[in-house]
Short mmCIF file of C-alpha atoms in Angstrom, two decimals:
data_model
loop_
_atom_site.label_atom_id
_atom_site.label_comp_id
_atom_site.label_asym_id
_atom_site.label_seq_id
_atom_site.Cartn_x
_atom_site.Cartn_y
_atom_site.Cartn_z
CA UNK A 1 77.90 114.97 100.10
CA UNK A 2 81.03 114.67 97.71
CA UNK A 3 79.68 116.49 94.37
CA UNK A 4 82.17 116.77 90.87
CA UNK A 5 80.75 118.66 88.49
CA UNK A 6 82.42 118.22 84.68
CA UNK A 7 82.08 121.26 81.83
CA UNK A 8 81.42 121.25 79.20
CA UNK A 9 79.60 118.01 78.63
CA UNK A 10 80.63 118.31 74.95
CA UNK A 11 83.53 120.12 73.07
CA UNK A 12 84.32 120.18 69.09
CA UNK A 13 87.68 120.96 68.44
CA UNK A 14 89.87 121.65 64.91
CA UNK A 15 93.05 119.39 65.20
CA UNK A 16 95.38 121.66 66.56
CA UNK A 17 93.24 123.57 68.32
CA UNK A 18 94.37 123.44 72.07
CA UNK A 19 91.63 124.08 75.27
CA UNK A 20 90.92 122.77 78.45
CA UNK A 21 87.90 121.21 80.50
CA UNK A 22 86.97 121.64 83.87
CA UNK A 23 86.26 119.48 86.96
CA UNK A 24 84.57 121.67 89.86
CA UNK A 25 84.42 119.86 93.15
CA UNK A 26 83.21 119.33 96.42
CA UNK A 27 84.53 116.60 99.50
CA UNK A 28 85.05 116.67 102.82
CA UNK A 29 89.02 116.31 102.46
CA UNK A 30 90.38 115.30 99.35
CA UNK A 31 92.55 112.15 99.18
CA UNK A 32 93.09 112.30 95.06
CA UNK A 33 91.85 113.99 92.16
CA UNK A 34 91.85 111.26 89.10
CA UNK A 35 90.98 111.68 85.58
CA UNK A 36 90.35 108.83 83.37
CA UNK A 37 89.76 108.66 79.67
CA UNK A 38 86.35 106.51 78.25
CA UNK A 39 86.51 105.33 74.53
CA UNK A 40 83.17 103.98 73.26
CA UNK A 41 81.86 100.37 74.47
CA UNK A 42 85.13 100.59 76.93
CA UNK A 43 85.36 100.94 80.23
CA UNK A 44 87.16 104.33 81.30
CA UNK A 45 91.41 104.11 81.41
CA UNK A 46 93.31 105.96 84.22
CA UNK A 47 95.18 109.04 82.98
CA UNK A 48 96.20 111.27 86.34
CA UNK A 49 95.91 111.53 89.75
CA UNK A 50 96.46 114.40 91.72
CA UNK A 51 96.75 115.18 95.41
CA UNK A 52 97.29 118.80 96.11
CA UNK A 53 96.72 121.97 95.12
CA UNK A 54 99.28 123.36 92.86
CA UNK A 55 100.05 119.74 91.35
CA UNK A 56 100.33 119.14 88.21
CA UNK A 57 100.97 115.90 85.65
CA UNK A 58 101.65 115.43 82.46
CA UNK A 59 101.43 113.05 79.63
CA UNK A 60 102.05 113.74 76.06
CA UNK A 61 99.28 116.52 74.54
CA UNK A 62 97.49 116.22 77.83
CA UNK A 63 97.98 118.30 81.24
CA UNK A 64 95.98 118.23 84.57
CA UNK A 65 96.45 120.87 86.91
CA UNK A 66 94.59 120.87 90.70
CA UNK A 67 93.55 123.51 93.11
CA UNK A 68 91.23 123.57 95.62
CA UNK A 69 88.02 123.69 93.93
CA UNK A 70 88.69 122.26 90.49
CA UNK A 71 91.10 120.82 88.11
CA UNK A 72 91.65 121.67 84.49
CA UNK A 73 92.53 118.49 81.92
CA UNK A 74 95.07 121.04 79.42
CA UNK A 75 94.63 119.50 76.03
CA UNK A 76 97.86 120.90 73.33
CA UNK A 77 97.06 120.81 69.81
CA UNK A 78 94.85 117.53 69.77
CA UNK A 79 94.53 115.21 67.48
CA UNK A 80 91.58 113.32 66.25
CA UNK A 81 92.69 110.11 68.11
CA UNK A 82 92.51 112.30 71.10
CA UNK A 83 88.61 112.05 70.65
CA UNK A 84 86.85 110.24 74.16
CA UNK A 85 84.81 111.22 76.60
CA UNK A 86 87.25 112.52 80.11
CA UNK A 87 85.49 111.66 83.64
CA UNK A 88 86.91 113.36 86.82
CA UNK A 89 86.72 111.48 90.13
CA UNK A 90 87.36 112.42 93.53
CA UNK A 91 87.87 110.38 96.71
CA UNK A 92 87.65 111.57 99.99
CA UNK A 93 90.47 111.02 102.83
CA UNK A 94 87.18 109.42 105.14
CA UNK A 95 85.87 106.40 102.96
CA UNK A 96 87.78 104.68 99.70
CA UNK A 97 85.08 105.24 97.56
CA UNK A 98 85.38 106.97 94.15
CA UNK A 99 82.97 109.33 92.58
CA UNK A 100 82.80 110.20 89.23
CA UNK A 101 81.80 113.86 87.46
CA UNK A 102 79.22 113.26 84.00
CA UNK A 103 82.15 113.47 81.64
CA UNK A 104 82.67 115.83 78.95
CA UNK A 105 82.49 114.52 75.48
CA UNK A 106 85.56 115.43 73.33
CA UNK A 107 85.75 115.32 69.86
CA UNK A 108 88.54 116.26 67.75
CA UNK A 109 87.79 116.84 63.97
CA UNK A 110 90.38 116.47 61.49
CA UNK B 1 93.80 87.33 85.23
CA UNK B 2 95.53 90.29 83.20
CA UNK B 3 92.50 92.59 83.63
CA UNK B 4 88.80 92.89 85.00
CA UNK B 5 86.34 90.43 83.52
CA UNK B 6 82.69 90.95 83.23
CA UNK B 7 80.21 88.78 81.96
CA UNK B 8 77.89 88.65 80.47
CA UNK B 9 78.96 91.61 77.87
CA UNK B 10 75.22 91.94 76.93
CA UNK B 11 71.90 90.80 78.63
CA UNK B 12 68.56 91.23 77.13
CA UNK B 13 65.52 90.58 79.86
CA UNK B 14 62.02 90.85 80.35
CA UNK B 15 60.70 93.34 82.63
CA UNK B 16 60.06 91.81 86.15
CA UNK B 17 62.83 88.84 85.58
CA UNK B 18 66.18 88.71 87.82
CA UNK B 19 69.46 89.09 86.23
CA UNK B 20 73.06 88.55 87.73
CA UNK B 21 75.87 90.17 86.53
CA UNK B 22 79.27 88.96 87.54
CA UNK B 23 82.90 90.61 87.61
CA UNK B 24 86.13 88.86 88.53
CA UNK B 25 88.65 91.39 89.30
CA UNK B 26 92.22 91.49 89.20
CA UNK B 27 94.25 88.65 91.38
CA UNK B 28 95.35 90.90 94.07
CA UNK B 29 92.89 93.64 94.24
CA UNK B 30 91.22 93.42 97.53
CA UNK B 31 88.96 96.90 96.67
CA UNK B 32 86.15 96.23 94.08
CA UNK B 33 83.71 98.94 92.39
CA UNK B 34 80.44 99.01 91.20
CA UNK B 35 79.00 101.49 88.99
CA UNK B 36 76.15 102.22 86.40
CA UNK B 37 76.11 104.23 83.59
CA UNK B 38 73.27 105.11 81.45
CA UNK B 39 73.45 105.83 78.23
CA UNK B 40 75.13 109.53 77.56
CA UNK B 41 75.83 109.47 80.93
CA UNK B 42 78.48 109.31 83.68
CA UNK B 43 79.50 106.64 86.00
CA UNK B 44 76.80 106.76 89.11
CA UNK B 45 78.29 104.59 92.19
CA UNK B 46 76.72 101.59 93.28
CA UNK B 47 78.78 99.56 95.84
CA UNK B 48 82.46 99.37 97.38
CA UNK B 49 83.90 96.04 98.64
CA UNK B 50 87.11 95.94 100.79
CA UNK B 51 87.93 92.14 100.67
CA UNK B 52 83.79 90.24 101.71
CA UNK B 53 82.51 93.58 103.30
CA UNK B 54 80.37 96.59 101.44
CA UNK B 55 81.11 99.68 104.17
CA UNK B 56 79.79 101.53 101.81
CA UNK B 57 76.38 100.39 99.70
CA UNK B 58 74.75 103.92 99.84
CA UNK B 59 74.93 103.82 96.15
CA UNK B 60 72.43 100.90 95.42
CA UNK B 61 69.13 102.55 93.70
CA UNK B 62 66.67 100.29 95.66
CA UNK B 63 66.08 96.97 97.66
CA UNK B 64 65.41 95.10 94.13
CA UNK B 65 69.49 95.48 93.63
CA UNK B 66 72.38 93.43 95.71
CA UNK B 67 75.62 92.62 95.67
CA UNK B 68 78.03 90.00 97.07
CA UNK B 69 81.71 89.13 97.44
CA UNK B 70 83.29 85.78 97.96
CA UNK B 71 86.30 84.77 98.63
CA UNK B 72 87.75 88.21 98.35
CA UNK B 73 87.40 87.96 94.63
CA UNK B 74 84.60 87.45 92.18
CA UNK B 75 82.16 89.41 92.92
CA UNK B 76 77.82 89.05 91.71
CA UNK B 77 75.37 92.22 90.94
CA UNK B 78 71.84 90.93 91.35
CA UNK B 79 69.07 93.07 90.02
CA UNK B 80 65.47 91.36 91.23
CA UNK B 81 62.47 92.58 89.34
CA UNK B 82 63.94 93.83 86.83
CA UNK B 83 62.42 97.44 85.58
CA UNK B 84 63.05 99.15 82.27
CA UNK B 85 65.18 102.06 83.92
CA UNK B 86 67.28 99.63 84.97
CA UNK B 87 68.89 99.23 81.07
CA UNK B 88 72.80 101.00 81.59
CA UNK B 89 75.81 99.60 81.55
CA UNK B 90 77.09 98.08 84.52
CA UNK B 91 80.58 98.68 85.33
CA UNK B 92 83.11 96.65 87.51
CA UNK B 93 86.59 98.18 88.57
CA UNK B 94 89.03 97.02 90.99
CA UNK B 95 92.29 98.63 92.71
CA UNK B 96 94.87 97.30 95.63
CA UNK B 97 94.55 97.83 99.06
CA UNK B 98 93.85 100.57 100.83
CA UNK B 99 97.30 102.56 101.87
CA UNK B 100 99.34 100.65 98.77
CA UNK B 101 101.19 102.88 96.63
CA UNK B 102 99.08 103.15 93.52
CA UNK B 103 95.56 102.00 95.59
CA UNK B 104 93.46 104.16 94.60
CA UNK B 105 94.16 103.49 90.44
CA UNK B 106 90.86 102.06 89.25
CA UNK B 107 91.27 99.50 86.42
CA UNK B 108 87.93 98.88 85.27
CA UNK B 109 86.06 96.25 82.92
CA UNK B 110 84.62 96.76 79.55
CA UNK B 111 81.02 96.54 81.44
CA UNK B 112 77.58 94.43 81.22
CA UNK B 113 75.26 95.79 78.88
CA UNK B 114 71.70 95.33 80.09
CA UNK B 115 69.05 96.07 78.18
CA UNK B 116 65.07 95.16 79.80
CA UNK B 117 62.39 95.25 77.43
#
């Protein structure tokens, strides 16, 4: 069974401070690698998608990078409007559905 | 329309009534999404429609929830016998078709809030 596992569920940055979170995952052949960003009461906005290993995308303080296991969403000296929760999702190359990891909670402190 | 549209936002039940929750995706998408979220939590899959047909509805928690497509649009989440575990967000996302550039780009709706007392 297709498994995404997101860490950590919660991180407290300084603004400024740069770091990363992690999406671990598991699928019987990967079609695409997508993280999306959730603000509160929202539903969740698309922000990447990847397809292979060694890919990466960018998009202004943020950068996701893909190998075969996990990703890493590469946040550069945030800001406090950076503040969200960031799911992971995978879909797998037999079926079009889309699975989501927990999320990890990101706040960004002024 | 411009985006997804859910409705209701919010429902408040009684335990044991039904509710439906509707979602009328974007004109075009022929893929629509399901998914629940509890509070604190992340998205758990419900159901996947490809135009009328669910291939995939491993996601539904029990019998007491169903879904249906018409039309190849709107598209109705019934919960039956309604429990208190049941209170989560529902969320409704839809994408293109399969094998179009772009497909697999969720754009989802700002979710049903149901809360059973």
């Amino acid at each position: 069974e297709d498994q995404v596992t997101q860490s950590p569920e919660a991180l407290r940055l300084q603004e400024g401070e740069s770091s990363s979170l992690n999406c671990s995952y598991t699928v019987s052949g990967l079609r695409g690698l997508f993280w999306y960003r959730q603000d509160p009461g929202k539903g969740p906005e698309f922000l990447f998608t990847l397809y292979s290993a060694g890919e990466e995308k960018e998009k202004e303080r943020l950068k996701a990078t893909l190998t075969k296991k996990e990703s890493f969403l590469h946040i550069t000296a945030p800001k406090p409007e950076d503040s969200a929760t960031y799911l992971c999702a995978v879909q797998a190359v037999n079926n079009n559905d889309m699975r989501f990891g927990a999320g990890t909670r990101l706040t960004v402190k002024p | 329309g411009a985006g997804v549209s859910q409705s209701p936002s919010n429902k408040v039940t009684e335990k044991g009534k039904d509710v439906e929750l509707r979602c009328d995706p974007i004109s075009g998408h022929t893929a629509l999404y399901w998914y629940r979220q509890s509070l604190g939590q992340g998205l758990e899959f419900l159901i996947y429609f490809q135009g009328n047909s669910a291939p995939d509805k491993s996601g539904l928690p029990s019998d007491r929830f169903s879904a249906e497509r018409t039309g190849g649009s709107v598209s109705t989440l019934t919960i039956q016998r309604t429990q208190q575990e049941d209170s989560a967000v529902y969320l409704c996302a839809s994408s293109l078709s399969p094998g179009v550039v772009g497909a697999n780009v969720l754009t989802f709706g700002a979710g049903s809030r149901l809360t059973v007392l």
